[in-house]
Coordinates of C-alpha atoms in Angstrom, one line a residue:
X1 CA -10.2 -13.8 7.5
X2 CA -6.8 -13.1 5.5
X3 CA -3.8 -13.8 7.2
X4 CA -0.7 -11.6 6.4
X5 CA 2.9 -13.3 6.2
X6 CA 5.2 -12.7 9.3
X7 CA 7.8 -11.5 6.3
X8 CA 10.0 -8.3 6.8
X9 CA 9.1 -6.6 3.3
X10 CA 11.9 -5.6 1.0
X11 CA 11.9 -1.8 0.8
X12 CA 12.9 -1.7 -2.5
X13 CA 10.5 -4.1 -3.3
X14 CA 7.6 -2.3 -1.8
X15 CA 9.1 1.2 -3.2
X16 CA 9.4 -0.1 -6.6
X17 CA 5.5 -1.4 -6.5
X18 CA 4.6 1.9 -5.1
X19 CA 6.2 4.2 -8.2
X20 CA 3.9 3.1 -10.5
X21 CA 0.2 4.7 -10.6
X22 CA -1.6 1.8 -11.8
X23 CA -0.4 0.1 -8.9
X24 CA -1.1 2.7 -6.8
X25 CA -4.8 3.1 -8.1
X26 CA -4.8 -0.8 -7.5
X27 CA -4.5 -0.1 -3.5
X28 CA -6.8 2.8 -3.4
X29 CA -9.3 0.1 -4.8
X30 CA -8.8 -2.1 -2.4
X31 CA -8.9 0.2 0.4
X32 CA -11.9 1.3 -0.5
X33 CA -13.1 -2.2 -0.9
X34 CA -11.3 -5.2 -0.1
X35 CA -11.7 -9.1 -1.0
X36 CA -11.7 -8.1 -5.0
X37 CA -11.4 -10.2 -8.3
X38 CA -9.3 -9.6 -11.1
X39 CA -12.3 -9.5 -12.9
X40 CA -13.3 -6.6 -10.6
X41 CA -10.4 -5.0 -10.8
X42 CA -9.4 -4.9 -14.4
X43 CA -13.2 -3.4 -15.1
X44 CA -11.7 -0.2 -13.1
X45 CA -8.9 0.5 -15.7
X46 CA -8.5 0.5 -19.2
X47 CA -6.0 -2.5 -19.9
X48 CA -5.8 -6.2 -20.5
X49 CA -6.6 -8.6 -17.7
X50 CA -3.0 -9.9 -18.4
X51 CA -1.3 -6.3 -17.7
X52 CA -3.6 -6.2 -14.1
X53 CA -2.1 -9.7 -13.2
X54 CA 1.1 -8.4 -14.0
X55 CA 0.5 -5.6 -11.5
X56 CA -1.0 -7.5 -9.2
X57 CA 1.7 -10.1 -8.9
X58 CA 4.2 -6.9 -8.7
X59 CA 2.0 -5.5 -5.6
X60 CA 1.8 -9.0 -4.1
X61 CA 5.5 -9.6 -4.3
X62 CA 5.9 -6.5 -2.3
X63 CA 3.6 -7.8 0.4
X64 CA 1.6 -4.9 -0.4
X65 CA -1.5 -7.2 -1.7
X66 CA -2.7 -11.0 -0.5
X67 CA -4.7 -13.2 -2.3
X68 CA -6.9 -15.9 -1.1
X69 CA -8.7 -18.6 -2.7
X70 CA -12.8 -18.7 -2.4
X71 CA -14.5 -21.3 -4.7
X72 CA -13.6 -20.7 -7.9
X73 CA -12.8 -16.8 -6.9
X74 CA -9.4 -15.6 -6.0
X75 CA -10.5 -12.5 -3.9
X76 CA -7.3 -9.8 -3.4
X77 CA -6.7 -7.7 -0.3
X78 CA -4.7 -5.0 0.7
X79 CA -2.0 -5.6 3.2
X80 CA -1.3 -1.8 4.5
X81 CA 1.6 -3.4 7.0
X82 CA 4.4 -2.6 4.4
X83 CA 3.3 0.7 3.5
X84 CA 2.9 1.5 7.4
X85 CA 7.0 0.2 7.9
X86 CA 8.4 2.1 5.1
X87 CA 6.0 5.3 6.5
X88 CA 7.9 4.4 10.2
X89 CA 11.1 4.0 8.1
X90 CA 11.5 6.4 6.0
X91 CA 8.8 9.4 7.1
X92 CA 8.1 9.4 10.7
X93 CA 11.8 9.6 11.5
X94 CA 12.5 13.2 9.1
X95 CA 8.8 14.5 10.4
X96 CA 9.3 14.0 13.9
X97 CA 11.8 16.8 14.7
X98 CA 9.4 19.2 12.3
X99 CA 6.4 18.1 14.3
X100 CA 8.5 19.3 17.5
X101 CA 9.9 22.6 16.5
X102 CA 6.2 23.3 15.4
X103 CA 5.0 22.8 18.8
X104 CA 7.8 24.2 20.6
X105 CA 7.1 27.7 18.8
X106 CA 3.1 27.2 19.1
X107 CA 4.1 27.3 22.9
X108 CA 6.6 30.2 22.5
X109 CA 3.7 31.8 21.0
X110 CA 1.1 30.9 23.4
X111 CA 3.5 32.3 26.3
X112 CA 4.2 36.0 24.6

């Protein structure tokens, strides 16, 4: 089992790790399969296995990815915990009153 750090991300951190698309197709890996090598995934893009462990230590800076140590494997997971903040952050709070004015008017509707 991975444990995940008790650490309040850095936004800028996280937001800075999240512009780039290689990073981002790094996560949607992950997601879809967690507990991968490098060698796993630098066969998914077309770069160096230098440039992945650059992005890699980029997304794990960020929180956004933990690594952990089996045998001679270092298997990488996704940590969605910093993405979920910065969605609480930063999109829930400008939704919410959208979300409510949409359901206000569906009931409006529903009562004409």
């Amino acid at each position: 089992m991975v444990t995940y750090l008790n650490v309040v991300p850095d936004d800028d951190l996280v937001f800075k790790a999240l512009a780039d698309p290689t990073r981002r197709f790094l996560l949607d890996l992950l997601f879809a399969r967690d507990g991968r090598t490098l060698t796993e995934l630098e066969s998914e893009l077309e770069m160096t296995r230098f440039g992945v462990m650059k992005h890699l230590r980029v997304l794990e800076e960020a929180g956004l990815v933990v690594s952990r140590r089996s045998g001679r494997e270092k298997l990488h997971f996704l940590n969605p915990v910093p993405i979920r903040q910065i969605h609480d952050r930063w999109i829930d709070k400008y939704t919410a009153h959208h979300a409510l004015t949409l359901i206000d008017l569906k009931s409006e509707l529903e009562d004409k």
